[in-house]
Coordinates of C-alpha atoms and ligand atoms in Angstrom, one line a residue:
X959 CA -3.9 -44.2 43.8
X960 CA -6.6 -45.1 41.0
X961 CA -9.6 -42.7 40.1
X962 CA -12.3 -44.9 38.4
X963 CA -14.6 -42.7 36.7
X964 CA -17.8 -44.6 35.4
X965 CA -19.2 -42.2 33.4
X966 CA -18.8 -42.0 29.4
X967 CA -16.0 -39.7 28.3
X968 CA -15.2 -37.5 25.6
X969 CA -12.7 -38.1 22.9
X970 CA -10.2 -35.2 23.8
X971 CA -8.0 -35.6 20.4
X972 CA -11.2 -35.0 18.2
X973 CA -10.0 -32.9 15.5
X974 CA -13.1 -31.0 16.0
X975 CA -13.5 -30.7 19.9
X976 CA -9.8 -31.6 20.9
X977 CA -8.8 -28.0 21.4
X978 CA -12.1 -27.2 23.5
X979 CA -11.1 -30.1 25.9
X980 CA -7.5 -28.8 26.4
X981 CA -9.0 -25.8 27.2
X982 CA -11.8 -27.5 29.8
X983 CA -9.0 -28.9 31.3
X984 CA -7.2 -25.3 31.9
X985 CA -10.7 -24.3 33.3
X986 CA -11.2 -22.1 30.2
X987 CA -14.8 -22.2 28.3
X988 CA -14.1 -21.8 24.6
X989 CA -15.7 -21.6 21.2
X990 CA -14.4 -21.5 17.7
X991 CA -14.0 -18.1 15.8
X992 CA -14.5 -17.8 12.0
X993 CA -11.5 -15.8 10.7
X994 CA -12.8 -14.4 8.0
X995 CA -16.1 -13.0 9.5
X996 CA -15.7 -13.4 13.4
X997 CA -18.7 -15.2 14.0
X998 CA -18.2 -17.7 17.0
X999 CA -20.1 -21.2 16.9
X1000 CA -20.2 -24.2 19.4
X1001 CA -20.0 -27.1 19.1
X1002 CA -17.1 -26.9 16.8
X1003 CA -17.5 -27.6 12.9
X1004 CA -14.8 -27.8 10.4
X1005 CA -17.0 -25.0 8.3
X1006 CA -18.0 -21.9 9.4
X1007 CA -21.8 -22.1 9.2
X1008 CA -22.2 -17.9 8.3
X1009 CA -19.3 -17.5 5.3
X1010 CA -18.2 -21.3 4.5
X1011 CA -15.1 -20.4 5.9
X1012 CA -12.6 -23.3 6.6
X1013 CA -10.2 -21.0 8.2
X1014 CA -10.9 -21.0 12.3
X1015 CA -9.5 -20.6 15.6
X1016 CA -10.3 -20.8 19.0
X1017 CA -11.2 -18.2 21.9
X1018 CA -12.4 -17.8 25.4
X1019 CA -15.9 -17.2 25.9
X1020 CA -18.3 -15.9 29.3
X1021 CA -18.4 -19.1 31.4
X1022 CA -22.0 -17.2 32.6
X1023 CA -25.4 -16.9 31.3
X1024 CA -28.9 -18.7 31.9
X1025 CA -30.6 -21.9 31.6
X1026 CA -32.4 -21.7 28.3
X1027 CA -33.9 -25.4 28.4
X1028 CA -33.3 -28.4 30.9
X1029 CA -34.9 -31.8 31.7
X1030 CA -35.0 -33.9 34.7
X1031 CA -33.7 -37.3 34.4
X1032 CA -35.2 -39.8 36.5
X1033 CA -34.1 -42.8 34.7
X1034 CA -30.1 -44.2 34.1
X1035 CA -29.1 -43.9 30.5
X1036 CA -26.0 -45.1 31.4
X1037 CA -25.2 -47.0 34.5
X1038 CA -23.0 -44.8 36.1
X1039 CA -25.8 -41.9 36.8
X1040 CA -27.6 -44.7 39.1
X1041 CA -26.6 -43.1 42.2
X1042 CA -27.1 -39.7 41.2
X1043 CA -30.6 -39.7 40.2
X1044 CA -33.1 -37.6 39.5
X1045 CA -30.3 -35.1 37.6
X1046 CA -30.7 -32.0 36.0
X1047 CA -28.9 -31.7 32.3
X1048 CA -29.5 -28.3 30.8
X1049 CA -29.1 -26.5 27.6
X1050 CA -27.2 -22.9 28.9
X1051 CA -26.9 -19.9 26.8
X1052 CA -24.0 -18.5 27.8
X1053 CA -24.1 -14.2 27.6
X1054 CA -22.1 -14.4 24.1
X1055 CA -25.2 -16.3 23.0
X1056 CA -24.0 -20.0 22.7
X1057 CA -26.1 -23.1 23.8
X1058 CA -23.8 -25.4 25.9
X1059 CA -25.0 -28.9 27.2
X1060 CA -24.5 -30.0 30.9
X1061 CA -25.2 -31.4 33.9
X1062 CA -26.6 -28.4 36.5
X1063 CA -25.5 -28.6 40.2
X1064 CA -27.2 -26.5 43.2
X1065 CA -30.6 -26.2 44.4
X1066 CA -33.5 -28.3 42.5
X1067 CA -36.0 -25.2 43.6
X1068 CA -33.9 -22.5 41.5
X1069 CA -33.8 -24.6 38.3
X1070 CA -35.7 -23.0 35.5
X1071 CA -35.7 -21.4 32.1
X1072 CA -34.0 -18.3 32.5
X1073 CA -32.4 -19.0 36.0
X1074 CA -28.6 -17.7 36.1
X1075 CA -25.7 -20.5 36.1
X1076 CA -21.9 -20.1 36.3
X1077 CA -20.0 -23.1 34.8
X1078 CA -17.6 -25.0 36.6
X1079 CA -15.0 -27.6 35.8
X1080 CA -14.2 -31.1 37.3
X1081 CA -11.3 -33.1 36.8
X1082 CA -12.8 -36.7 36.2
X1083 CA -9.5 -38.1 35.2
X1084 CA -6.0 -36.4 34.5
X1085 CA -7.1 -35.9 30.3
X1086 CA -10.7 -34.9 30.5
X1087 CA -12.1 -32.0 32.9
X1088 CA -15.8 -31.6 32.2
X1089 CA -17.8 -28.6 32.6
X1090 CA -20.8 -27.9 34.1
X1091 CA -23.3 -25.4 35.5
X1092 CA -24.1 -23.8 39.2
X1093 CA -27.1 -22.3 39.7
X1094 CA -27.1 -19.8 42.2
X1095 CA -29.6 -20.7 45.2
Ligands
ZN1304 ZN1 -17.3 -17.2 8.9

């Protein structure tokens, strides 16, 4: 059987991001972990932006927290959203304080700033699961 997803894809062996989509794909959310001074950052950088650090690892984060920015997208940036339009994409704060980007699923009425969302993972192909946000109706 071939799965054609249309949709763009991430580049899961990124030095930077590779270990964040191994984890997406165990249906972990994850964010990198300064060594030296603990402080957690997403997306990932080669340099901790707090001490300079170069020295980082990664951990699991709260795959809960709130929509702290989304937009409504009524026009195809790429054709393989056609037939899902109009989408909601959000920016989500998750409860350890990191912004993560995705696509929101459930009711259009309960999207809005400060609504709660839970992610959620979905295998698009056998390398790349990509996660995205409920938001509780
Ligand atoms: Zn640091």
């Amino acid at each position: 059987m071939t799965t054609t997803y249309d949709k763009p894809l991430p580049d899961v062996d990124d030095p930077d991001m590779g270990p964040f989509w191994a984890a997406t794909r165990q249906g972990r959310l994850t964010a990198q972990r300064c060594a030296d001074c603990t402080t957690l950052r997403f997306p990932a950088t080669p340099v901790c932006g707090t001490c300079l650090s170069e020295d980082t690892g990664w951990v699991d984060v709260s795959g809960t927290g709130t929509i702290w920015s989304y937009a409504v997208y009524h026009r195809a940036f790429h054709p393989g959203f056609r037939g899902e339009l109009p989408y909601v994409v959000a920016i989500v704060e998750n409860t350890d304080g990191l912004h993560y980007t995705g696509r929101v699923f459930g009711p259009r009425s309960a999207v809005a700033v400060g609504a709660p969302v839970s992610v959620r993972f979905d295998a698009v192909t056998p390398q790349v699961s990509l996660p995205s946000w409920v938001v509780a109706g």
